[in-house]
Amino acid sequence: MRRTHCLIWALAAALSASPAWSEDRVLLVGDSWAGGLWFNHTMRAVFAANGRPDLTERGDLTAVGGSTAEVWSQPESLQLLTDELVRFPTIDTVQLTVGGNDFLAGREGGGWFVGMTSTQEMAMVARIAASIGVIVDHVLAHSASMEVVISLYDYLNFRDFQGPCLGLWEEVGSPTSRQINDGLNRFHDGIAAAFAANPRVAVADHRGLMQWTYGFPDEGIPPGTLTPPGNLDLPSPRQALDDCIHLLPSGLTDVGQELWRRYYDRRFNGSGLIFSDGFEQGSTAAWTATLP
């Protein structure tokens, strides 16, 4: 049985046993990937499944589909973050998922596109990283105990979802899976490098997680075969996705569980892997060290 299925059963059991009390500790901030985690209450289910049903998250005003790093870096958005941190004073961790919509804005929107030069691409990544940096600095200034985990993305799938995603695919230059994966990899590496020296910031790299968890059934590849960062000539498998970008609840559960393994176990229990030990680069050793 895939570990996803095992974890879903554990999550269901955890949710059926409500704790006597709970405490908001995490603020979900960002785009539709943050929104999916909030709508499904994925993180609190993951916390409960890992023995911490006392931990909960918030995100009702701050997990906003379609939002960008540029928008979140503006004064009114930063004020909203301050307001939420004041409203929930026990929160000491912000889980930030932004930059994907900036990246996918295409040529006309200042995002990535097929054929852009390396100079253009580096400038784009630097601009997005700067916007994320404004958000991070603002959050960390709120209190000395605050930390930020930047939870990024897995691969898209334009191959199997061209109908509903045709317009977006064309806006970024009709890339092959390899082209969009390579561009996303350079984007992820640039964001990770921008925050590598800050001990209060972790960067979560989920590239290849869906390929690892689901395999690639359409190619006859079983789960647990494609070690992250995966096969760059393939997208995320359609079995993990609701559309070309967004994960099904089971995929969101895998993202939440990897965040627990890589960050939250240390954050809340003082144990687990140190996040900077290669995970940002999709280290095979880092991934396989904690897999069942």
PDB file of C-alpha atoms in Angstrom:
ATOM      1  CA  MET A   1       0.000   0.000   0.000  1.00  0.00           C
ATOM      2  CA  ARG A   2       1.294   3.466  -0.855  1.00  0.00           C
ATOM      3  CA  ARG A   3       2.329   5.516   2.145  1.00  0.00           C
ATOM      4  CA  THR A   4      -0.206   8.145   0.984  1.00  0.00           C
ATOM      5  CA  HIS A   5      -3.063   5.718   1.650  1.00  0.00           C
ATOM      6  CA  CYS A   6      -1.636   4.774   5.037  1.00  0.00           C
ATOM      7  CA  LEU A   7      -1.328   8.402   5.979  1.00  0.00           C
ATOM      8  CA  ILE A   8      -4.889   9.208   4.877  1.00  0.00           C
ATOM      9  CA  TRP A   9      -6.193   6.536   7.256  1.00  0.00           C
ATOM     10  CA  ALA A  10      -4.035   8.006  10.029  1.00  0.00           C
ATOM     11  CA  LEU A  11      -5.335  11.490   9.281  1.00  0.00           C
ATOM     12  CA  ALA A  12      -8.936  10.326   9.438  1.00  0.00           C
ATOM     13  CA  ALA A  13      -8.316   8.699  12.808  1.00  0.00           C
ATOM     14  CA  ALA A  14      -6.548  11.799  14.078  1.00  0.00           C
ATOM     15  CA  LEU A  15      -9.371  14.101  13.035  1.00  0.00           C
ATOM     16  CA  SER A  16     -11.967  11.887  14.713  1.00  0.00           C
ATOM     17  CA  ALA A  17     -10.223  12.327  18.070  1.00  0.00           C
ATOM     18  CA  SER A  18     -10.450  16.041  18.829  1.00  0.00           C
ATOM     19  CA  PRO A  19      -8.067  17.334  21.507  1.00  0.00           C
ATOM     20  CA  ALA A  20      -9.394  18.945  24.666  1.00  0.00           C
ATOM     21  CA  TRP A  21      -7.674  22.146  23.577  1.00  0.00           C
ATOM     22  CA  SER A  22      -5.669  23.443  20.656  1.00  0.00           C
ATOM     23  CA  GLU A  23      -3.475  26.407  19.912  1.00  0.00           C
ATOM     24  CA  ASP A  24      -3.003  28.322  16.666  1.00  0.00           C
ATOM     25  CA  ARG A  25       0.704  28.163  15.847  1.00  0.00           C
ATOM     26  CA  VAL A  26       0.886  28.474  12.040  1.00  0.00           C
ATOM     27  CA  LEU A  27      -0.372  31.151   9.641  1.00  0.00           C
ATOM     28  CA  LEU A  28      -0.805  29.956   6.048  1.00  0.00           C
ATOM     29  CA  VAL A  29       0.001  32.782   3.643  1.00  0.00           C
ATOM     30  CA  GLY A  30       0.000  32.877  -0.120  1.00  0.00           C
ATOM     31  CA  ASP A  31      -1.686  31.547  -3.232  1.00  0.00           C
ATOM     32  CA  SER A  32      -3.922  28.626  -4.178  1.00  0.00           C
ATOM     33  CA  TRP A  33      -1.416  26.049  -2.910  1.00  0.00           C
ATOM     34  CA  ALA A  34      -1.732  27.655   0.518  1.00  0.00           C
ATOM     35  CA  GLY A  35      -5.471  27.899  -0.089  1.00  0.00           C
ATOM     36  CA  GLY A  36      -5.777  24.172  -0.763  1.00  0.00           C
ATOM     37  CA  LEU A  37      -3.987  23.340   2.472  1.00  0.00           C
ATOM     38  CA  TRP A  38      -6.264  25.716   4.381  1.00  0.00           C
ATOM     39  CA  PHE A  39      -9.547  24.636   2.729  1.00  0.00           C
ATOM     40  CA  ASN A  40      -8.795  20.974   3.470  1.00  0.00           C
ATOM     41  CA  HIS A  41      -7.307  21.725   6.922  1.00  0.00           C
ATOM     42  CA  THR A  42      -4.398  19.593   5.813  1.00  0.00           C
ATOM     43  CA  MET A  43      -1.809  20.899   8.235  1.00  0.00           C
ATOM     44  CA  ARG A  44      -3.830  20.362  11.400  1.00  0.00           C
ATOM     45  CA  ALA A  45      -4.617  16.846  10.219  1.00  0.00           C
ATOM     46  CA  VAL A  46      -0.912  16.219   9.602  1.00  0.00           C
ATOM     47  CA  PHE A  47      -0.028  17.635  13.013  1.00  0.00           C
ATOM     48  CA  ALA A  48      -2.606  15.352  14.666  1.00  0.00           C
ATOM     49  CA  ALA A  49      -1.434  12.299  12.721  1.00  0.00           C
ATOM     50  CA  ASN A  50       2.083  12.968  13.994  1.00  0.00           C
ATOM     51  CA  GLY A  51       1.044  13.153  17.630  1.00  0.00           C
ATOM     52  CA  ARG A  52       0.368  16.883  17.951  1.00  0.00           C
ATOM     53  CA  PRO A  53      -3.421  17.382  17.829  1.00  0.00           C
ATOM     54  CA  ASP A  54      -2.925  20.476  19.965  1.00  0.00           C
ATOM     55  CA  LEU A  55      -1.482  22.398  16.994  1.00  0.00           C
ATOM     56  CA  THR A  56      -3.700  24.254  14.532  1.00  0.00           C
ATOM     57  CA  GLU A  57      -3.272  26.694  11.662  1.00  0.00           C
ATOM     58  CA  ARG A  58      -5.072  29.769  10.363  1.00  0.00           C
ATOM     59  CA  GLY A  59      -5.474  31.023   6.809  1.00  0.00           C
ATOM     60  CA  ASP A  60      -9.001  32.274   6.256  1.00  0.00           C
ATOM     61  CA  LEU A  61      -7.834  35.755   5.187  1.00  0.00           C
ATOM     62  CA  THR A  62      -4.286  35.021   4.067  1.00  0.00           C
ATOM     63  CA  ALA A  63      -4.497  31.948   1.779  1.00  0.00           C
ATOM     64  CA  VAL A  64      -5.742  33.613  -1.401  1.00  0.00           C
ATOM     65  CA  GLY A  65      -5.878  31.842  -4.757  1.00  0.00           C
ATOM     66  CA  GLY A  66      -4.198  33.744  -7.588  1.00  0.00           C
ATOM     67  CA  SER A  67      -2.184  35.995  -5.303  1.00  0.00           C
ATOM     68  CA  THR A  68       1.418  36.891  -6.097  1.00  0.00           C
ATOM     69  CA  ALA A  69       4.582  37.640  -4.173  1.00  0.00           C
ATOM     70  CA  GLU A  70       4.449  41.142  -5.597  1.00  0.00           C
ATOM     71  CA  VAL A  71       0.969  41.753  -4.160  1.00  0.00           C
ATOM     72  CA  TRP A  72       1.847  40.271  -0.773  1.00  0.00           C
ATOM     73  CA  SER A  73       4.880  42.568  -0.553  1.00  0.00           C
ATOM     74  CA  GLN A  74       2.721  45.702  -0.772  1.00  0.00           C
ATOM     75  CA  PRO A  75       1.971  47.790   2.376  1.00  0.00           C
ATOM     76  CA  GLU A  76      -1.719  46.880   2.600  1.00  0.00           C
ATOM     77  CA  SER A  77      -0.950  43.157   2.366  1.00  0.00           C
ATOM     78  CA  LEU A  78       1.820  43.429   4.941  1.00  0.00           C
ATOM     79  CA  GLN A  79      -0.602  45.212   7.251  1.00  0.00           C
ATOM     80  CA  LEU A  80      -3.029  42.327   6.861  1.00  0.00           C
ATOM     81  CA  LEU A  81      -0.293  39.938   7.989  1.00  0.00           C
ATOM     82  CA  THR A  82       0.394  42.102  11.026  1.00  0.00           C
ATOM     83  CA  ASP A  83      -3.314  42.229  11.825  1.00  0.00           C
ATOM     84  CA  GLU A  84      -3.589  38.437  11.670  1.00  0.00           C
ATOM     85  CA  LEU A  85      -0.516  37.926  13.844  1.00  0.00           C
ATOM     86  CA  VAL A  86      -1.972  40.324  16.393  1.00  0.00           C
ATOM     87  CA  ARG A  87      -5.377  38.599  16.193  1.00  0.00           C
ATOM     88  CA  PHE A  88      -3.752  35.202  16.815  1.00  0.00           C
ATOM     89  CA  PRO A  89      -0.852  35.975  19.192  1.00  0.00           C
ATOM     90  CA  THR A  90       0.128  32.319  19.699  1.00  0.00           C
ATOM     91  CA  ILE A  91       1.179  31.982  16.044  1.00  0.00           C
ATOM     92  CA  ASP A  92       4.954  31.781  15.792  1.00  0.00           C
ATOM     93  CA  THR A  93       5.381  30.274  12.305  1.00  0.00           C
ATOM     94  CA  VAL A  94       4.317  31.588   8.912  1.00  0.00           C
ATOM     95  CA  GLN A  95       4.058  28.997   6.134  1.00  0.00           C
ATOM     96  CA  LEU A  96       4.510  31.041   2.976  1.00  0.00           C
ATOM     97  CA  THR A  97       3.657  29.804  -0.528  1.00  0.00           C
ATOM     98  CA  VAL A  98       4.109  32.588  -3.068  1.00  0.00           C
ATOM     99  CA  GLY A  99       5.976  33.197  -6.285  1.00  0.00           C
ATOM    100  CA  GLY A 100       4.288  30.583  -8.451  1.00  0.00           C
ATOM    101  CA  ASN A 101       1.855  33.033 -10.020  1.00  0.00           C
ATOM    102  CA  ASP A 102       4.656  35.561 -10.568  1.00  0.00           C
ATOM    103  CA  PHE A 103       6.651  32.806 -12.306  1.00  0.00           C
ATOM    104  CA  LEU A 104       3.673  31.770 -14.475  1.00  0.00           C
ATOM    105  CA  ALA A 105       2.782  35.313 -15.561  1.00  0.00           C
ATOM    106  CA  GLY A 106       4.349  34.698 -18.970  1.00  0.00           C
ATOM    107  CA  ARG A 107       6.133  37.115 -21.258  1.00  0.00           C
ATOM    108  CA  GLU A 108       3.496  39.860 -20.997  1.00  0.00           C
ATOM    109  CA  GLY A 109       3.308  39.679 -17.208  1.00  0.00           C
ATOM    110  CA  GLY A 110       7.013  39.612 -16.474  1.00  0.00           C
ATOM    111  CA  GLY A 111       7.119  35.892 -15.750  1.00  0.00           C
ATOM    112  CA  TRP A 112       8.875  32.902 -17.229  1.00  0.00           C
ATOM    113  CA  PHE A 113       8.455  31.938 -20.885  1.00  0.00           C
ATOM    114  CA  VAL A 114      10.092  29.617 -23.393  1.00  0.00           C
ATOM    115  CA  GLY A 115      13.080  31.283 -25.022  1.00  0.00           C
ATOM    116  CA  MET A 116      13.823  33.893 -22.365  1.00  0.00           C
ATOM    117  CA  THR A 117      17.529  34.559 -21.986  1.00  0.00           C
ATOM    118  CA  SER A 118      19.444  33.545 -18.884  1.00  0.00           C
ATOM    119  CA  THR A 119      19.844  37.234 -18.072  1.00  0.00           C
ATOM    120  CA  GLN A 120      16.093  37.749 -18.252  1.00  0.00           C
ATOM    121  CA  GLU A 121      15.481  34.656 -16.173  1.00  0.00           C
ATOM    122  CA  MET A 122      17.950  35.663 -13.454  1.00  0.00           C
ATOM    123  CA  ALA A 123      16.384  39.112 -13.285  1.00  0.00           C
ATOM    124  CA  MET A 124      12.917  37.554 -12.939  1.00  0.00           C
ATOM    125  CA  VAL A 125      14.024  35.239 -10.129  1.00  0.00           C
ATOM    126  CA  ALA A 126      15.792  38.097  -8.352  1.00  0.00           C
ATOM    127  CA  ARG A 127      12.672  40.233  -8.562  1.00  0.00           C
ATOM    128  CA  ILE A 128      10.426  37.505  -7.151  1.00  0.00           C
ATOM    129  CA  ALA A 129      12.974  36.709  -4.433  1.00  0.00           C
ATOM    130  CA  ALA A 130      13.084  40.395  -3.497  1.00  0.00           C
ATOM    131  CA  SER A 131       9.292  40.483  -3.117  1.00  0.00           C
ATOM    132  CA  ILE A 132       9.387  37.342  -0.976  1.00  0.00           C
ATOM    133  CA  GLY A 133      12.187  38.933   1.036  1.00  0.00           C
ATOM    134  CA  VAL A 134       9.996  41.923   1.869  1.00  0.00           C
ATOM    135  CA  ILE A 135       7.299  39.577   3.190  1.00  0.00           C
ATOM    136  CA  VAL A 136       9.779  37.480   5.170  1.00  0.00           C
ATOM    137  CA  ASP A 137      11.477  40.497   6.752  1.00  0.00           C
ATOM    138  CA  HIS A 138       8.120  41.945   7.742  1.00  0.00           C
ATOM    139  CA  VAL A 139       7.009  38.703   9.392  1.00  0.00           C
ATOM    140  CA  LEU A 140      10.282  38.122  11.216  1.00  0.00           C
ATOM    141  CA  ALA A 141      10.221  41.665  12.567  1.00  0.00           C
ATOM    142  CA  HIS A 142       6.931  40.932  14.311  1.00  0.00           C
ATOM    143  CA  SER A 143       8.647  38.977  17.090  1.00  0.00           C
ATOM    144  CA  ALA A 144      11.979  37.371  17.870  1.00  0.00           C
ATOM    145  CA  SER A 145      10.343  33.937  18.120  1.00  0.00           C
ATOM    146  CA  MET A 146       8.837  34.027  14.626  1.00  0.00           C
ATOM    147  CA  GLU A 147      10.047  31.690  11.860  1.00  0.00           C
ATOM    148  CA  VAL A 148       9.071  31.367   8.204  1.00  0.00           C
ATOM    149  CA  VAL A 149       8.914  28.180   6.169  1.00  0.00           C
ATOM    150  CA  ILE A 150       8.678  28.931   2.449  1.00  0.00           C
ATOM    151  CA  SER A 151       6.800  25.997   0.970  1.00  0.00           C
ATOM    152  CA  LEU A 152       7.285  25.906  -2.785  1.00  0.00           C
ATOM    153  CA  TYR A 153       5.872  23.769  -5.598  1.00  0.00           C
ATOM    154  CA  ASP A 154       5.986  20.479  -7.412  1.00  0.00           C
ATOM    155  CA  TYR A 155       5.958  20.078 -11.193  1.00  0.00           C
ATOM    156  CA  LEU A 156       3.026  21.148 -13.343  1.00  0.00           C
ATOM    157  CA  ASN A 157       1.277  18.958 -15.897  1.00  0.00           C
ATOM    158  CA  PHE A 158       0.390  20.677 -19.143  1.00  0.00           C
ATOM    159  CA  ARG A 159       0.612  17.373 -20.988  1.00  0.00           C
ATOM    160  CA  ASP A 160      -2.571  15.801 -19.617  1.00  0.00           C
ATOM    161  CA  PHE A 161      -4.543  18.955 -18.813  1.00  0.00           C
ATOM    162  CA  GLN A 162      -4.129  20.960 -21.997  1.00  0.00           C
ATOM    163  CA  GLY A 163      -7.845  21.633 -22.376  1.00  0.00           C
ATOM    164  CA  PRO A 164      -8.463  23.707 -19.224  1.00  0.00           C
ATOM    165  CA  CYS A 165      -4.870  24.955 -19.121  1.00  0.00           C
ATOM    166  CA  LEU A 166      -4.327  25.674 -22.815  1.00  0.00           C
ATOM    167  CA  GLY A 167      -4.352  29.446 -22.388  1.00  0.00           C
ATOM    168  CA  LEU A 168      -1.770  29.393 -19.600  1.00  0.00           C
ATOM    169  CA  TRP A 169       0.408  26.925 -21.516  1.00  0.00           C
ATOM    170  CA  GLU A 170       0.387  29.234 -24.526  1.00  0.00           C
ATOM    171  CA  GLU A 171       1.147  32.312 -22.387  1.00  0.00           C
ATOM    172  CA  VAL A 172       4.396  30.722 -21.199  1.00  0.00           C
ATOM    173  CA  GLY A 173       5.396  29.711 -24.731  1.00  0.00           C
ATOM    174  CA  SER A 174       3.938  26.185 -25.053  1.00  0.00           C
ATOM    175  CA  PRO A 175       6.776  24.456 -23.156  1.00  0.00           C
ATOM    176  CA  THR A 176       7.558  20.765 -23.077  1.00  0.00           C
ATOM    177  CA  SER A 177       7.577  19.128 -19.645  1.00  0.00           C
ATOM    178  CA  ARG A 178      11.372  19.312 -19.651  1.00  0.00           C
ATOM    179  CA  GLN A 179      11.397  23.016 -20.467  1.00  0.00           C
ATOM    180  CA  ILE A 180       8.927  24.023 -17.744  1.00  0.00           C
ATOM    181  CA  ASN A 181      10.573  21.682 -15.208  1.00  0.00           C
ATOM    182  CA  ASP A 182      14.019  23.127 -15.900  1.00  0.00           C
ATOM    183  CA  GLY A 183      12.675  26.658 -15.554  1.00  0.00           C
ATOM    184  CA  LEU A 184      10.908  25.791 -12.315  1.00  0.00           C
ATOM    185  CA  ASN A 185      14.064  24.147 -10.985  1.00  0.00           C
ATOM    186  CA  ARG A 186      16.146  27.256 -11.601  1.00  0.00           C
ATOM    187  CA  PHE A 187      13.417  29.348  -9.953  1.00  0.00           C
ATOM    188  CA  HIS A 188      13.356  27.093  -6.885  1.00  0.00           C
ATOM    189  CA  ASP A 189      17.145  27.076  -6.622  1.00  0.00           C
ATOM    190  CA  GLY A 190      17.240  30.874  -6.809  1.00  0.00           C
ATOM    191  CA  ILE A 191      14.646  31.260  -4.045  1.00  0.00           C
ATOM    192  CA  ALA A 192      16.445  28.719  -1.840  1.00  0.00           C
ATOM    193  CA  ALA A 193      19.781  30.498  -2.350  1.00  0.00           C
ATOM    194  CA  ALA A 194      18.262  33.862  -1.444  1.00  0.00           C
ATOM    195  CA  PHE A 195      17.315  32.646   2.049  1.00  0.00           C
ATOM    196  CA  ALA A 196      19.993  30.045   2.726  1.00  0.00           C
ATOM    197  CA  ALA A 197      21.887  32.242   5.201  1.00  0.00           C
ATOM    198  CA  ASN A 198      18.882  33.106   7.364  1.00  0.00           C
ATOM    199  CA  PRO A 199      18.538  30.658  10.290  1.00  0.00           C
ATOM    200  CA  ARG A 200      14.911  31.691  10.863  1.00  0.00           C
ATOM    201  CA  VAL A 201      13.842  30.775   7.320  1.00  0.00           C
ATOM    202  CA  ALA A 202      13.469  27.300   5.800  1.00  0.00           C
ATOM    203  CA  VAL A 203      12.762  26.637   2.121  1.00  0.00           C
ATOM    204  CA  ALA A 204      10.718  23.520   1.399  1.00  0.00           C
ATOM    205  CA  ASP A 205      11.382  21.949  -1.983  1.00  0.00           C
ATOM    206  CA  HIS A 206       8.640  19.554  -3.118  1.00  0.00           C
ATOM    207  CA  ARG A 207       9.966  18.923  -6.642  1.00  0.00           C
ATOM    208  CA  GLY A 208       9.373  15.321  -7.614  1.00  0.00           C
ATOM    209  CA  LEU A 209       7.254  14.470  -4.574  1.00  0.00           C
ATOM    210  CA  MET A 210       4.217  13.480  -6.638  1.00  0.00           C
ATOM    211  CA  GLN A 211       6.330  11.364  -9.004  1.00  0.00           C
ATOM    212  CA  TRP A 212       7.840   9.611  -5.972  1.00  0.00           C
ATOM    213  CA  THR A 213       4.510   9.066  -4.208  1.00  0.00           C
ATOM    214  CA  TYR A 214       2.366   8.024  -7.177  1.00  0.00           C
ATOM    215  CA  GLY A 215       4.966   6.817  -9.627  1.00  0.00           C
ATOM    216  CA  PHE A 216       3.903   7.491 -13.186  1.00  0.00           C
ATOM    217  CA  PRO A 217       1.134   4.982 -13.921  1.00  0.00           C
ATOM    218  CA  ASP A 218       0.685   6.099 -17.532  1.00  0.00           C
ATOM    219  CA  GLU A 219       4.280   5.042 -18.216  1.00  0.00           C
ATOM    220  CA  GLY A 220       4.106   1.893 -16.072  1.00  0.00           C
ATOM    221  CA  ILE A 221       6.366   3.398 -13.401  1.00  0.00           C
ATOM    222  CA  PRO A 222       5.411   2.287  -9.857  1.00  0.00           C
ATOM    223  CA  PRO A 223       5.441   4.468  -6.722  1.00  0.00           C
ATOM    224  CA  GLY A 224       8.774   4.868  -4.964  1.00  0.00           C
ATOM    225  CA  THR A 225      10.752   4.532  -8.203  1.00  0.00           C
ATOM    226  CA  LEU A 226      11.410   8.108  -9.302  1.00  0.00           C
ATOM    227  CA  THR A 227      13.595   9.483  -6.538  1.00  0.00           C
ATOM    228  CA  PRO A 228      13.224  13.259  -6.109  1.00  0.00           C
ATOM    229  CA  PRO A 229      13.816  15.515  -7.905  1.00  0.00           C
ATOM    230  CA  GLY A 230      12.354  12.936 -10.286  1.00  0.00           C
ATOM    231  CA  ASN A 231      12.346  12.495 -14.047  1.00  0.00           C
ATOM    232  CA  LEU A 232      12.590  15.989 -15.484  1.00  0.00           C
ATOM    233  CA  ASP A 233      11.145  14.851 -18.807  1.00  0.00           C
ATOM    234  CA  LEU A 234       7.854  14.006 -17.071  1.00  0.00           C
ATOM    235  CA  PRO A 235       5.290  16.231 -15.347  1.00  0.00           C
ATOM    236  CA  SER A 236       3.656  15.455 -12.025  1.00  0.00           C
ATOM    237  CA  PRO A 237       1.357  12.462 -12.643  1.00  0.00           C
ATOM    238  CA  ARG A 238      -2.246  13.314 -13.437  1.00  0.00           C
ATOM    239  CA  GLN A 239      -3.392  10.941 -10.662  1.00  0.00           C
ATOM    240  CA  ALA A 240      -2.110  13.492  -8.109  1.00  0.00           C
ATOM    241  CA  LEU A 241      -3.674  16.556  -9.705  1.00  0.00           C
ATOM    242  CA  ASP A 242      -6.996  18.340  -9.907  1.00  0.00           C
ATOM    243  CA  ASP A 243      -5.777  20.318 -12.934  1.00  0.00           C
ATOM    244  CA  CYS A 244      -2.442  21.268 -14.474  1.00  0.00           C
ATOM    245  CA  ILE A 245      -1.333  23.104 -11.318  1.00  0.00           C
ATOM    246  CA  HIS A 246      -3.373  22.129  -8.269  1.00  0.00           C
ATOM    247  CA  LEU A 247      -3.047  18.992  -6.182  1.00  0.00           C
ATOM    248  CA  LEU A 248      -5.840  16.709  -5.083  1.00  0.00           C
ATOM    249  CA  PRO A 249      -6.329  16.433  -1.287  1.00  0.00           C
ATOM    250  CA  SER A 250      -4.149  13.310  -1.216  1.00  0.00           C
ATOM    251  CA  GLY A 251      -1.307  15.228  -2.860  1.00  0.00           C
ATOM    252  CA  LEU A 252      -1.752  18.085  -0.398  1.00  0.00           C
ATOM    253  CA  THR A 253      -1.465  15.526   2.396  1.00  0.00           C
ATOM    254  CA  ASP A 254       1.891  14.413   1.024  1.00  0.00           C
ATOM    255  CA  VAL A 255       3.084  18.030   0.943  1.00  0.00           C
ATOM    256  CA  GLY A 256       1.952  18.508   4.530  1.00  0.00           C
ATOM    257  CA  GLN A 257       3.659  15.336   5.665  1.00  0.00           C
ATOM    258  CA  GLU A 258       6.919  16.307   4.001  1.00  0.00           C
ATOM    259  CA  LEU A 259       6.714  19.681   5.750  1.00  0.00           C
ATOM    260  CA  TRP A 260       6.348  17.796   9.012  1.00  0.00           C
ATOM    261  CA  ARG A 261       9.325  15.581   8.256  1.00  0.00           C
ATOM    262  CA  ARG A 262      11.551  18.406   7.072  1.00  0.00           C
ATOM    263  CA  TYR A 263      10.557  21.255   9.343  1.00  0.00           C
ATOM    264  CA  TYR A 264       7.710  20.999  11.805  1.00  0.00           C
ATOM    265  CA  ASP A 265       9.025  18.005  13.751  1.00  0.00           C
ATOM    266  CA  ARG A 266      12.078  20.072  14.624  1.00  0.00           C
ATOM    267  CA  ARG A 267      10.045  23.241  15.117  1.00  0.00           C
ATOM    268  CA  PHE A 268       7.520  21.779  17.528  1.00  0.00           C
ATOM    269  CA  ASN A 269       9.247  18.696  18.945  1.00  0.00           C
ATOM    270  CA  GLY A 270      12.916  19.620  18.672  1.00  0.00           C
ATOM    271  CA  SER A 271      13.604  16.535  16.550  1.00  0.00           C
ATOM    272  CA  GLY A 272      13.669  15.490  12.916  1.00  0.00           C
ATOM    273  CA  LEU A 273      15.937  16.503  10.070  1.00  0.00           C
ATOM    274  CA  ILE A 274      17.632  19.874   9.951  1.00  0.00           C
ATOM    275  CA  PHE A 275      15.955  21.489   6.995  1.00  0.00           C
ATOM    276  CA  SER A 276      19.092  22.878   5.386  1.00  0.00           C
ATOM    277  CA  ASP A 277      20.726  19.457   5.013  1.00  0.00           C
ATOM    278  CA  GLY A 278      20.321  19.191   1.257  1.00  0.00           C
ATOM    279  CA  PHE A 279      16.533  19.175   1.005  1.00  0.00           C
ATOM    280  CA  GLU A 280      16.503  22.440  -0.928  1.00  0.00           C
ATOM    281  CA  GLN A 281      18.472  20.675  -3.645  1.00  0.00           C
ATOM    282  CA  GLY A 282      16.275  17.561  -3.703  1.00  0.00           C
ATOM    283  CA  SER A 283      18.980  15.456  -2.057  1.00  0.00           C
ATOM    284  CA  THR A 284      18.366  11.730  -2.506  1.00  0.00           C
ATOM    285  CA  ALA A 285      19.934  11.005   0.874  1.00  0.00           C
ATOM    286  CA  ALA A 286      17.756  13.563   2.645  1.00  0.00           C
ATOM    287  CA  TRP A 287      14.573  12.161   1.128  1.00  0.00           C
ATOM    288  CA  THR A 288      15.284   8.475   1.637  1.00  0.00           C
ATOM    289  CA  ALA A 289      16.583   8.920   5.191  1.00  0.00           C
ATOM    290  CA  THR A 290      13.050   9.309   6.565  1.00  0.00           C
ATOM    291  CA  LEU A 291      10.879   7.330   4.168  1.00  0.00           C
ATOM    292  CA  PRO A 292       9.096   4.310   5.716  1.00  0.00           C
TER     293      PRO A 292
END
